[in-house]
mmCIF file of C-alpha atoms in Angstrom:
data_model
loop_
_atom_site.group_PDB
_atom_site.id
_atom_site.type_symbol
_atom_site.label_atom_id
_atom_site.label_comp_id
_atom_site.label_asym_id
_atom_site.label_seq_id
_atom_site.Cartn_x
_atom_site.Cartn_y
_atom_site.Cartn_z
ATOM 1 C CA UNK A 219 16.086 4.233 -26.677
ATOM 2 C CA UNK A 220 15.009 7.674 -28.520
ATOM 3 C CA UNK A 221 12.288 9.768 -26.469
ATOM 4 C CA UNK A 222 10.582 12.161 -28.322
ATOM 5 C CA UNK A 223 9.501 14.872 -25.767
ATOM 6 C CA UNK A 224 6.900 17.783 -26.912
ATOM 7 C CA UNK A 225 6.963 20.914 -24.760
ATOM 8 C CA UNK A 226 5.357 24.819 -25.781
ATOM 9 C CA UNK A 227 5.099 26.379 -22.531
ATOM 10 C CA UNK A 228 7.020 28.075 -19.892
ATOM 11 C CA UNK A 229 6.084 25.663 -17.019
ATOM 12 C CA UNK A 230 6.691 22.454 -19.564
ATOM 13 C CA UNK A 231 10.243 23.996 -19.817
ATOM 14 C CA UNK A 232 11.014 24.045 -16.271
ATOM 15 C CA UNK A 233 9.937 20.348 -15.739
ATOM 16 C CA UNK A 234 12.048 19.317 -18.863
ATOM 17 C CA UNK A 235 14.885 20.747 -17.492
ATOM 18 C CA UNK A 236 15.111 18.286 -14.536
ATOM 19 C CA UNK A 237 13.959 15.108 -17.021
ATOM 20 C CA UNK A 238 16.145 16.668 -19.678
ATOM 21 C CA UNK A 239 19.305 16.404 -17.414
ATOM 22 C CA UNK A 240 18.596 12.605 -16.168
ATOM 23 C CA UNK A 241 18.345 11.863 -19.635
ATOM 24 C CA UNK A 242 21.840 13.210 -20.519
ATOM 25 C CA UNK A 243 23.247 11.524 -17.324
ATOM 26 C CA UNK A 244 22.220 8.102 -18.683
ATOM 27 C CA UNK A 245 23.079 6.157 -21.694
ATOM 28 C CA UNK A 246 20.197 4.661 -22.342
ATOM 29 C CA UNK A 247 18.382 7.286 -23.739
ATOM 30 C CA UNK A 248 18.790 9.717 -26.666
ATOM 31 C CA UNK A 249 16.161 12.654 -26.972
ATOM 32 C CA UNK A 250 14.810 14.514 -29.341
ATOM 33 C CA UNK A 251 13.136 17.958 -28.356
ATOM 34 C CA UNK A 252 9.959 19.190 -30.421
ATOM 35 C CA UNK A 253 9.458 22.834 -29.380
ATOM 36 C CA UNK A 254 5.575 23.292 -30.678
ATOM 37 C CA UNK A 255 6.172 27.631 -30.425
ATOM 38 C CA UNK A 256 3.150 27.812 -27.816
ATOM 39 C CA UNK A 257 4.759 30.565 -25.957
ATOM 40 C CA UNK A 258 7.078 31.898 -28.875
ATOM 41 C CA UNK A 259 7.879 35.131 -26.814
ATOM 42 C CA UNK A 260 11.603 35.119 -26.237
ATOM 43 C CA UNK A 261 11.291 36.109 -22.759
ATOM 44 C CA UNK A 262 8.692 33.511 -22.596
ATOM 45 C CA UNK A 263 10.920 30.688 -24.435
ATOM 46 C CA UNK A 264 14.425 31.197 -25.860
ATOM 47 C CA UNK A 265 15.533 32.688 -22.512
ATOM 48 C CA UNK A 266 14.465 29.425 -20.384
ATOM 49 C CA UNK A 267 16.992 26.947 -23.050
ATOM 50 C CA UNK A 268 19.521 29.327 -21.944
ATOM 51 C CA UNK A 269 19.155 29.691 -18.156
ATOM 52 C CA UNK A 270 18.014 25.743 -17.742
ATOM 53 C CA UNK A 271 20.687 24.424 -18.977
ATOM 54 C CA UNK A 272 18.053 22.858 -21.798
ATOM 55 C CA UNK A 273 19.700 21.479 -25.096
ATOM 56 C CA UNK A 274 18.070 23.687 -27.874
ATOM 57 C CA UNK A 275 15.206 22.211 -29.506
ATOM 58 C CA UNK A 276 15.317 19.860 -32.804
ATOM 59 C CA UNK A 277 12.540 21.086 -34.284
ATOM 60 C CA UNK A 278 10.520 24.747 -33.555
ATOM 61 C CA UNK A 279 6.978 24.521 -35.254
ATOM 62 C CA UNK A 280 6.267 28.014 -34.593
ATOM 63 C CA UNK A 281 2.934 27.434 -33.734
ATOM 64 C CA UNK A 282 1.140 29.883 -31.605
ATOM 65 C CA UNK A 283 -1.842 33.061 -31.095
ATOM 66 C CA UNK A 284 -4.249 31.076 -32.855
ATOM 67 C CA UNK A 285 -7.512 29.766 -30.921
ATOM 68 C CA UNK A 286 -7.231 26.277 -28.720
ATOM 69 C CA UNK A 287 -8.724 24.493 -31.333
ATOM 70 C CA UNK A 288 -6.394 26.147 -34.354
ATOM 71 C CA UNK A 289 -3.896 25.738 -32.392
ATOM 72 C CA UNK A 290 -4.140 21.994 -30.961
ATOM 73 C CA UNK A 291 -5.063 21.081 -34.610
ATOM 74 C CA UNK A 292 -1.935 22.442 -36.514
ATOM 75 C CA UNK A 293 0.095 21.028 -33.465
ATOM 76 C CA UNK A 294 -1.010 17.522 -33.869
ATOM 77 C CA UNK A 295 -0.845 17.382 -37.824
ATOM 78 C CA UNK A 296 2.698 18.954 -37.335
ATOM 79 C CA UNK A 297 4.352 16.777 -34.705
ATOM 80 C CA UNK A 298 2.661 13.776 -36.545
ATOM 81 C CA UNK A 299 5.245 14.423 -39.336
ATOM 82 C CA UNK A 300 7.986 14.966 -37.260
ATOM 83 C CA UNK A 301 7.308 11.428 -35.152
ATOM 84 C CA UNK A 302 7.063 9.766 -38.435
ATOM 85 C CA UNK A 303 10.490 11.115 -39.573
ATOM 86 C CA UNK A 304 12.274 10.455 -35.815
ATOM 87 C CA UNK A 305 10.518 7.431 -34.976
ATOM 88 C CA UNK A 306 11.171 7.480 -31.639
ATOM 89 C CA UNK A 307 10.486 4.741 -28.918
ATOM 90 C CA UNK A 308 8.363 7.145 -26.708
ATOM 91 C CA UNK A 309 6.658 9.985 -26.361
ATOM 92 C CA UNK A 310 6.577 12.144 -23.297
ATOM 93 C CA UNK A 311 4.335 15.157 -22.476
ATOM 94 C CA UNK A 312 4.077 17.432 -19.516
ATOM 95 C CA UNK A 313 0.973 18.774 -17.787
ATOM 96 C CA UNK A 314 -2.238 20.396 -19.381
ATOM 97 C CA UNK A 315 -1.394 22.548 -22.398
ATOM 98 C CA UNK A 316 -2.878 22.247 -25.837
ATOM 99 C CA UNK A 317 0.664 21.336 -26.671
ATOM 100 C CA UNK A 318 0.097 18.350 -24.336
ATOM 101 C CA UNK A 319 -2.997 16.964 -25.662
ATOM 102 C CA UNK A 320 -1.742 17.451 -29.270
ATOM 103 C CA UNK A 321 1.316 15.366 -28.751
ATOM 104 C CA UNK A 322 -0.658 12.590 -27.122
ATOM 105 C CA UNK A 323 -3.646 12.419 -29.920
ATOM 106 C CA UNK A 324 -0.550 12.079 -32.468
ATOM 107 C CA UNK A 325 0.851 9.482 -30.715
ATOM 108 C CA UNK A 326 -2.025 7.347 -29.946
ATOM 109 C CA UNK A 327 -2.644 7.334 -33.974
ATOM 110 C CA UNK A 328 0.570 6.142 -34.709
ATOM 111 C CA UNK A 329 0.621 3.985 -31.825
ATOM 112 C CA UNK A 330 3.634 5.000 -30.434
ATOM 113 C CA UNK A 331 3.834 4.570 -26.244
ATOM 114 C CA UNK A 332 2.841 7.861 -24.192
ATOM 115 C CA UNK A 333 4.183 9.166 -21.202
ATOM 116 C CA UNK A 334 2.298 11.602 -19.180
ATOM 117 C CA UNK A 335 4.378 13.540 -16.472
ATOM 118 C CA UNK A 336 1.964 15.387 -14.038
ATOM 119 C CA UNK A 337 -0.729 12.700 -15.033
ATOM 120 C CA UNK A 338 -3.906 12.681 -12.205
ATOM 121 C CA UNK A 339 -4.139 16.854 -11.923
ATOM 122 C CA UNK A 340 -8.161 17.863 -11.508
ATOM 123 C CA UNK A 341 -9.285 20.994 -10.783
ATOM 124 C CA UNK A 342 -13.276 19.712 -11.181
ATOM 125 C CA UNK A 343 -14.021 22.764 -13.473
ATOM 126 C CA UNK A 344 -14.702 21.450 -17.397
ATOM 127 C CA UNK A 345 -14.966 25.187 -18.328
ATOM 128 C CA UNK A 346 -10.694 25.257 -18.163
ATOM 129 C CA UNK A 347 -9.569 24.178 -21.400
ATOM 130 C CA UNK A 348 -6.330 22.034 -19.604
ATOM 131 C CA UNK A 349 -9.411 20.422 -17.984
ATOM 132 C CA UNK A 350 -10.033 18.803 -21.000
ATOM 133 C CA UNK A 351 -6.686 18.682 -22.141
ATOM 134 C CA UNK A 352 -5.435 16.648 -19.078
ATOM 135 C CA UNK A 353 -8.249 14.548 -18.524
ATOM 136 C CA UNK A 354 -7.803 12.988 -22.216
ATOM 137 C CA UNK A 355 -4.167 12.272 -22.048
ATOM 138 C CA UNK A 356 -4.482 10.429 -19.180
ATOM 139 C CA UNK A 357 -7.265 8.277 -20.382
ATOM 140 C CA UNK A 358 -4.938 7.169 -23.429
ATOM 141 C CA UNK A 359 -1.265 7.555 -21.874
ATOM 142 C CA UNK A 360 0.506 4.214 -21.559
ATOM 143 C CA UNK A 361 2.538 5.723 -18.441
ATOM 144 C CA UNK A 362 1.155 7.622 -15.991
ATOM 145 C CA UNK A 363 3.189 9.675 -13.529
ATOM 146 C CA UNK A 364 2.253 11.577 -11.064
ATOM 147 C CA UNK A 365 3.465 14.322 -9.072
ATOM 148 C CA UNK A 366 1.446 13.327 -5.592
ATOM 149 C CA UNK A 367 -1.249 10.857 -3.949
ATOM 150 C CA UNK A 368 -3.914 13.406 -4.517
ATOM 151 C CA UNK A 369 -3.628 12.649 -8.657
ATOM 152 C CA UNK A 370 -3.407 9.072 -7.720
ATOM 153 C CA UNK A 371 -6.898 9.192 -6.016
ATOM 154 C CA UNK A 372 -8.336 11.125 -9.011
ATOM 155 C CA UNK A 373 -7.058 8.328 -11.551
ATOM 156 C CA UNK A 374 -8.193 6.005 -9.077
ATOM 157 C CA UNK A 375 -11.718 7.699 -8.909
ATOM 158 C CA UNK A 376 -11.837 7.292 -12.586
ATOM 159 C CA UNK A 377 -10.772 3.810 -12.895
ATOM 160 C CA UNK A 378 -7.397 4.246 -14.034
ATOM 161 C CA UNK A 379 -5.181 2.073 -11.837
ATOM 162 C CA UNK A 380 -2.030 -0.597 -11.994
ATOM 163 C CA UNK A 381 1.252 -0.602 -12.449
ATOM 164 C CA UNK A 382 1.260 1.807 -15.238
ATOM 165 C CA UNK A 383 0.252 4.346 -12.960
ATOM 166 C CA UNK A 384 3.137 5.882 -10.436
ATOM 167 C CA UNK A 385 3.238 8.573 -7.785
ATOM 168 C CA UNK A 386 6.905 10.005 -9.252
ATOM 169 C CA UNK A 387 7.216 12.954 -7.424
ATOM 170 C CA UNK A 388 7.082 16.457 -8.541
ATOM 171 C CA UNK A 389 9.419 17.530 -11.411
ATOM 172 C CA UNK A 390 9.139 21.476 -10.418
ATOM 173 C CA UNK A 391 10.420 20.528 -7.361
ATOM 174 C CA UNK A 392 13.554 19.203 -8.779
ATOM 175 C CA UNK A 393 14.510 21.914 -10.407
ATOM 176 C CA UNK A 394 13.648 24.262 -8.082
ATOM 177 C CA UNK A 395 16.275 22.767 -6.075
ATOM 178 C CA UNK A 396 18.783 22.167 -9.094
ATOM 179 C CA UNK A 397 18.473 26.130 -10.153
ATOM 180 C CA UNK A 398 17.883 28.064 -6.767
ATOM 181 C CA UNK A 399 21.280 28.738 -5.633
ATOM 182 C CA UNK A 400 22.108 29.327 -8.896
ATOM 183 C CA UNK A 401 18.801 32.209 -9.381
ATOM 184 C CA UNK A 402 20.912 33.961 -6.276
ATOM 185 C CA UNK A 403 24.520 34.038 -7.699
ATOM 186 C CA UNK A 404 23.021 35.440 -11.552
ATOM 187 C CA UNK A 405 19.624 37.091 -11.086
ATOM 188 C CA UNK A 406 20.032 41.090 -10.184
ATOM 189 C CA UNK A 407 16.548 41.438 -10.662
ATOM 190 C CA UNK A 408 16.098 42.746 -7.596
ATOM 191 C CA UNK A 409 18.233 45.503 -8.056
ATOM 192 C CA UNK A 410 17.414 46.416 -11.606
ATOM 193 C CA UNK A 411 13.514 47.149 -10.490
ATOM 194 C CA UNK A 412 14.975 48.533 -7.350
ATOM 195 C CA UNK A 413 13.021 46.076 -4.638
ATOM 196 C CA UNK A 414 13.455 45.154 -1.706
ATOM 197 C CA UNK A 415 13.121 41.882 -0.244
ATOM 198 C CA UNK A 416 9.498 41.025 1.188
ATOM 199 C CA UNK A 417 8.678 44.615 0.769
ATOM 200 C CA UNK A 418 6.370 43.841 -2.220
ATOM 201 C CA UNK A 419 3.565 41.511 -3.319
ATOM 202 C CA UNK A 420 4.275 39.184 -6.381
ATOM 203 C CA UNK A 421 1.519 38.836 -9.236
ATOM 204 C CA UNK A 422 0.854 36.597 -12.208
ATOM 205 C CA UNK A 423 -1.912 36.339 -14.237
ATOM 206 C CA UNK A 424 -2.843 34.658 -17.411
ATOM 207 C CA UNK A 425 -5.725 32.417 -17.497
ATOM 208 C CA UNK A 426 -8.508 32.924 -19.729
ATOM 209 C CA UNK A 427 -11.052 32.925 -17.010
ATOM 210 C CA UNK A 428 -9.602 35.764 -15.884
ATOM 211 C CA UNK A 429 -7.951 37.729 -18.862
ATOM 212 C CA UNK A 430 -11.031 37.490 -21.186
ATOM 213 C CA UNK A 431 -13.824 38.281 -18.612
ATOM 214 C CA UNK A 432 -14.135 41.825 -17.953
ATOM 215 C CA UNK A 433 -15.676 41.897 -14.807
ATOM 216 C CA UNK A 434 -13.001 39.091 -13.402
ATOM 217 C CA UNK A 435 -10.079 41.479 -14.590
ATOM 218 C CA UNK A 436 -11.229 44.642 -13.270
ATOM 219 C CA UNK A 437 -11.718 43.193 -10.210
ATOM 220 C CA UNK A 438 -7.763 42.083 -9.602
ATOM 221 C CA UNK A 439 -6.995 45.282 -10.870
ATOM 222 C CA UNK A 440 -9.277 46.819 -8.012
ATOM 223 C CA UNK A 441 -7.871 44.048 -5.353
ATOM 224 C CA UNK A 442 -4.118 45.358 -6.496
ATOM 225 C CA UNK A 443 -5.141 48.907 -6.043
ATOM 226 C CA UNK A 444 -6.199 48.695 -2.563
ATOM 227 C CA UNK A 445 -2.940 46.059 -1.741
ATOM 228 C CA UNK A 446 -1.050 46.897 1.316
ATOM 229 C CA UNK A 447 2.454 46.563 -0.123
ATOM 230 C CA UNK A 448 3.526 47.423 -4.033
ATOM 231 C CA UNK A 449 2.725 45.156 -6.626
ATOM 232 C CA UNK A 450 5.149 43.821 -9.159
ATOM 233 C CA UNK A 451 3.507 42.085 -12.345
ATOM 234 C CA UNK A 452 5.492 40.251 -14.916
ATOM 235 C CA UNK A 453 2.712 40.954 -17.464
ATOM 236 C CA UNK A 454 1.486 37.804 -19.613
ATOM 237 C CA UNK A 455 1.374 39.085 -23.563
ATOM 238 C CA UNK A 456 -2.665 37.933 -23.460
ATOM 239 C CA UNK A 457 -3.270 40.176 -20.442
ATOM 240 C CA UNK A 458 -1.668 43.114 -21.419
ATOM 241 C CA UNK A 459 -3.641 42.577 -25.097
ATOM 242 C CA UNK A 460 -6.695 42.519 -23.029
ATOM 243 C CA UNK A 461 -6.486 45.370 -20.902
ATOM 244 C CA UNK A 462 -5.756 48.087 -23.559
ATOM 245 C CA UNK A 463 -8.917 46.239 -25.709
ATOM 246 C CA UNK A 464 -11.391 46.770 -22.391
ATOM 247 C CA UNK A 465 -9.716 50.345 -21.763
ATOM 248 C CA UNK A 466 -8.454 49.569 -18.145
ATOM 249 C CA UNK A 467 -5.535 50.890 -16.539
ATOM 250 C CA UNK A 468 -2.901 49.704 -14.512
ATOM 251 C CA UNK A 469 -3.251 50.680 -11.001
ATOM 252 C CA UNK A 470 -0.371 53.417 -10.024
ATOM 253 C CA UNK A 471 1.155 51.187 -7.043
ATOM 254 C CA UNK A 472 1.624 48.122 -9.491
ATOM 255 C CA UNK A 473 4.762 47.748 -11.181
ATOM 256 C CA UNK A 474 4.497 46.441 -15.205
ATOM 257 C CA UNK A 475 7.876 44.426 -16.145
ATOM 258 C CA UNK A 476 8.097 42.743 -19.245
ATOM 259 C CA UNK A 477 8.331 38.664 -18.849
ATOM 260 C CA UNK A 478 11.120 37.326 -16.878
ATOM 261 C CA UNK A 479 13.112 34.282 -17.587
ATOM 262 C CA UNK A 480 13.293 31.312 -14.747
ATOM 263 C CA UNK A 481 16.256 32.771 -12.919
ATOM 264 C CA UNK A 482 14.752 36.249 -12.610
ATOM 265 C CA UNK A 483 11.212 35.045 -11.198
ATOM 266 C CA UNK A 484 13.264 32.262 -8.490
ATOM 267 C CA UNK A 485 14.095 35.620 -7.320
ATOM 268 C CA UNK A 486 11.176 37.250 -7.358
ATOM 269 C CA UNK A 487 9.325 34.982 -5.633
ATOM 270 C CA UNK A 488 11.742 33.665 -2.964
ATOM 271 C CA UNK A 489 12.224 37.782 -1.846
ATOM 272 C CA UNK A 490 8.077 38.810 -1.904
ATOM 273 C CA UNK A 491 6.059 38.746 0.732
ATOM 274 C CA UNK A 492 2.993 37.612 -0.720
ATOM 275 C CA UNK A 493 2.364 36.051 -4.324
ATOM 276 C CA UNK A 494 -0.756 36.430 -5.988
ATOM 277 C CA UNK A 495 -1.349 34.220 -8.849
ATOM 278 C CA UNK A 496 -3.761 32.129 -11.050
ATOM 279 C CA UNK A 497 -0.959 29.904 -12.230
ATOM 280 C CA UNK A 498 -0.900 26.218 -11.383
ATOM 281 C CA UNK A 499 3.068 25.788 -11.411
ATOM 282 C CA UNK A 500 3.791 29.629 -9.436
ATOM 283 C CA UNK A 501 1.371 28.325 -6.368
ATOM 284 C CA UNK A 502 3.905 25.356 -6.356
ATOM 285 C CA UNK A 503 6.617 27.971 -6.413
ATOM 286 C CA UNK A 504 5.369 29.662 -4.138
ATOM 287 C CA UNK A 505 5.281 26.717 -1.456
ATOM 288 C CA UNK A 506 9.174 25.561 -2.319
ATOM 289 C CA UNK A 507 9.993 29.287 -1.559
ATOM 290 C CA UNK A 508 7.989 29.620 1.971
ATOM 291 C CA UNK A 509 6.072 32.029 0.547
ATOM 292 C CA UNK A 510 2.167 32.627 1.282
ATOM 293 C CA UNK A 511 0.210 32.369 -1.957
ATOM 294 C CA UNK A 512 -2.952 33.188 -2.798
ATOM 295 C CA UNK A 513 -5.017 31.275 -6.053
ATOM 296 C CA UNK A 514 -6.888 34.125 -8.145
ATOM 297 C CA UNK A 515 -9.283 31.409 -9.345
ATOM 298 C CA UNK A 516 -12.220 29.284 -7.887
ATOM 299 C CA UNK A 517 -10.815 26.144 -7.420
ATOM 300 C CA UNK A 518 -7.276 24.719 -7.846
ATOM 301 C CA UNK A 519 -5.717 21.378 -8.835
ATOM 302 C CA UNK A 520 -3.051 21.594 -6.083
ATOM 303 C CA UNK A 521 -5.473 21.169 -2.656
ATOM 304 C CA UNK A 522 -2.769 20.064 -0.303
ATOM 305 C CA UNK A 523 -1.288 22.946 -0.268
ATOM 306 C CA UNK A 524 -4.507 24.612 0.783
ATOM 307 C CA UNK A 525 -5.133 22.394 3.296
ATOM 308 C CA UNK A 526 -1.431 22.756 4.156
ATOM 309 C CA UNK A 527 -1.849 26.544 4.447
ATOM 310 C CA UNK A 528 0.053 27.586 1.929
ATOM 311 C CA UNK A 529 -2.566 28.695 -0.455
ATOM 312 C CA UNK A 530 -5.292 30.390 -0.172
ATOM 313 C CA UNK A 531 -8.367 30.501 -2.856
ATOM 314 C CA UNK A 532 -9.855 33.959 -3.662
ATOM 315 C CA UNK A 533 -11.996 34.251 -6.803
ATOM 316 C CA UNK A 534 -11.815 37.376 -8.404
ATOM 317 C CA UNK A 535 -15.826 37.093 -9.000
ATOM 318 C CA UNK A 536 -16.412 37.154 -5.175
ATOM 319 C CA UNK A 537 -17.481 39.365 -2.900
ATOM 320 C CA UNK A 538 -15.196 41.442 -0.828
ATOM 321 C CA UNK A 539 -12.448 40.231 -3.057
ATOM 322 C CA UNK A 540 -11.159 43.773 -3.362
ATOM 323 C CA UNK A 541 -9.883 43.319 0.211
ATOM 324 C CA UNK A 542 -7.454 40.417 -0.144
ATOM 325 C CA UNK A 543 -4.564 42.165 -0.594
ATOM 326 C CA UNK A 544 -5.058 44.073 2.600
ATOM 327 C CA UNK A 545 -2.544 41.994 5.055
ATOM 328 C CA UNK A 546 0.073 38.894 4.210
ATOM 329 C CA UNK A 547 -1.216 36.013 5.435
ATOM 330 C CA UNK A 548 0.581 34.201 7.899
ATOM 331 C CA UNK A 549 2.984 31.440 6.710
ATOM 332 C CA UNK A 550 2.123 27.336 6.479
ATOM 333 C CA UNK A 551 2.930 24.602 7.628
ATOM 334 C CA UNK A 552 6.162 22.625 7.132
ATOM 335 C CA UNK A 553 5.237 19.372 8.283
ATOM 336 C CA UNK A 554 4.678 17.323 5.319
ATOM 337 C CA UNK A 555 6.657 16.652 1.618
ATOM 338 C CA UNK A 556 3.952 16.411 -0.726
ATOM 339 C CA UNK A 557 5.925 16.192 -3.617
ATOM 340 C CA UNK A 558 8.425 13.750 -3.137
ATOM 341 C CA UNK A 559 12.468 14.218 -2.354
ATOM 342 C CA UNK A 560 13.852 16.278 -5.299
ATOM 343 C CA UNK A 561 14.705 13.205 -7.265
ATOM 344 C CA UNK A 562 11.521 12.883 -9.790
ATOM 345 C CA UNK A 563 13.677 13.093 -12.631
ATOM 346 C CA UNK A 564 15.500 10.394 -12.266
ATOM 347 C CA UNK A 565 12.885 8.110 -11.182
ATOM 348 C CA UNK A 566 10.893 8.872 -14.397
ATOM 349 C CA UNK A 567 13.891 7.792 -16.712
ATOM 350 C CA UNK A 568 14.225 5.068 -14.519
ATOM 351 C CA UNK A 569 10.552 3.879 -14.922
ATOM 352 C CA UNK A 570 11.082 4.490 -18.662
ATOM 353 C CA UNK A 571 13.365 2.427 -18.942
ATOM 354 C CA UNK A 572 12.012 -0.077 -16.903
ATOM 355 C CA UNK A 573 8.825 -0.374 -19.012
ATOM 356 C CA UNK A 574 10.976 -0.265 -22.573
ATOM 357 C CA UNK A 575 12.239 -3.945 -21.477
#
């Protein structure tokens, strides 16, 4: 059977690593990969085929920096013409990205069945664009899998039940397992920015919530000022765009680095202390690493491992934010699997194949 799988961005091609490599292992399935050019940095993209292991994509639509709704609009009109020309059995998306909800609007028109992997994710806030974008491809996906019995209960809660609906496990956690060991034989990222290991605090950030509101912004900038170890920040194309238009600057104990590919930020985060984040698939990073994490945002679609310890919420718009960075946090606890055994993958291409009977 031919699955026709639609990823953009860097978290969609960590998860289609693991689903990518069932596939191959099987002979049921042929794929074809539609890379829609979301994140069309190389760092961002070319270098994640490589390291992953990831067959190179059949088609690139180069379609990226426009607005959500540019964007989702040229996606869908796009991979429309490519499912008409493959015309594949399936369709599977990933997760919450305009990339995601373009790929499932296409399919639904042409009627072709829809996978969602990470179906069930809710983060309650309708102001976050992959809000909207995940709560609609659930409501018309003919699979639903998802990555823990916390996105059960919210399909539940919205009356989308049966045995279309399945608690896989979590894909990032299968590849964080596949690609670890490997991240510590290749990476020398450590040695190239000249760190050493839990002597620094790890930060990400990206979201528009946080990138496009001034006061939001300045404030993490303020927080990393007053941090009690360095900070190192990969930093996101959209943030560094934003903070020469608002005419900040870069605190003197942060570190800027350029984008890293998968490998590189394994390493990163399994060596820092303390990652700081507003990035749904890092706080899950974070956990498989044992290291504390805390959420730059309000709320977060991953609350077990908040209530696990793990994760801590801290919204850049509070009061005495500036202080969170002033001590690590201790560690969680270990005494639960919330995202299943490692083997995700190849229980999705099993239920795929399953269903295609």
């Amino acid at each position: 059977m031919k699955v026709l799988t639609i990823i953009g961005a860097r978290p969609q091609f960590i998860k289609a690593a693991a689903v990518s490599r069932a596939f191959r292992r099987s002979a049921l399935f042929s794929e074809v990969i539609v890379h829609t050019g979301q994140h069309f940095d190389s760092n961002m993209s070319d270098i994640f085929f490589d390291e992953l292991e990831i067959p190179h994509p059949d088609y690139n639509l180069g379609i990226g920096g426009g607005s959500h709704g540019q964007n989702t609009g040229r996606m869908i009109e796009a991979i429309e013409k490519v499912m008409v020309e493959e015309r594949p059995d399936w369709i599977l998306v990933y997760g919450d990205t305009d990339s995601t909800l373009a790929g499932a609007i296409a399919a639904v028109k042409l009627h072709i069945p829809l996978v969602h992997v990470e179906a069930g994710l809710r983060s309650f806030n309708n102001r976050m664009p992959e809000e909207t974008n995940r709560k609609l491809t659930d409501h018309v996906s003919t699979l639903l899998l998802v990555p823990n019995v916390v996105a059960l209960g919210n399909l539940d809660a919205e009356g989308i039940r049966g045995a279309h609906v399945m608690n896989v496990g979590d894909v990032m956690y299968d590849a964080a397992l596949i690609f670890s060991a490997k991240a510590e034989r290749e990476s020398r990222v450590l040695d190239d920015l000249g760190l050493a290991p839990k002597q620094y605090i790890l930060a990400t950030v990206h979201r528009q919530e946080n990138t496009d509101v001034r006061e939001r912004l300045e404030s993490i900038l303020r927080a990393f000022a007053a941090a009690c170890q360095p900070v190192v920040l990969p930093l996101h194309p959209r943030t560094r765009q934003r903070v020469a238009q608002m005419g900040l600057s870069i605190p003197g104990n942060v570190k800027v680095v350029d984008p890293v590919g998968y490998l590189d930020m394994v390493m990163l985060e399994k060596n820092a202390s303390l990652i700081a984040t507003d990035s749904g698939g890092v706080q899950k990073e974070a956990y498989f690493h044992q290291v504390p994490c805390i959420t730059l945002r309000d709320e977060t679609e991953w609350v077990e491992l908040v209530e696990l310890g793990w994760n801590r919420l801290a919204s850049p718009a509070s009061e005495g934010f500036k202080a969170v960075f002033s001590s690590i946090p201790a560690a969680g606890r270990l005494d639960a699997m919330p995202y299943g055994d490692g083997h995700a993958a190849e229980l999705i291409a099993k239920v795929i194949a399953e269903h295609n009977r």
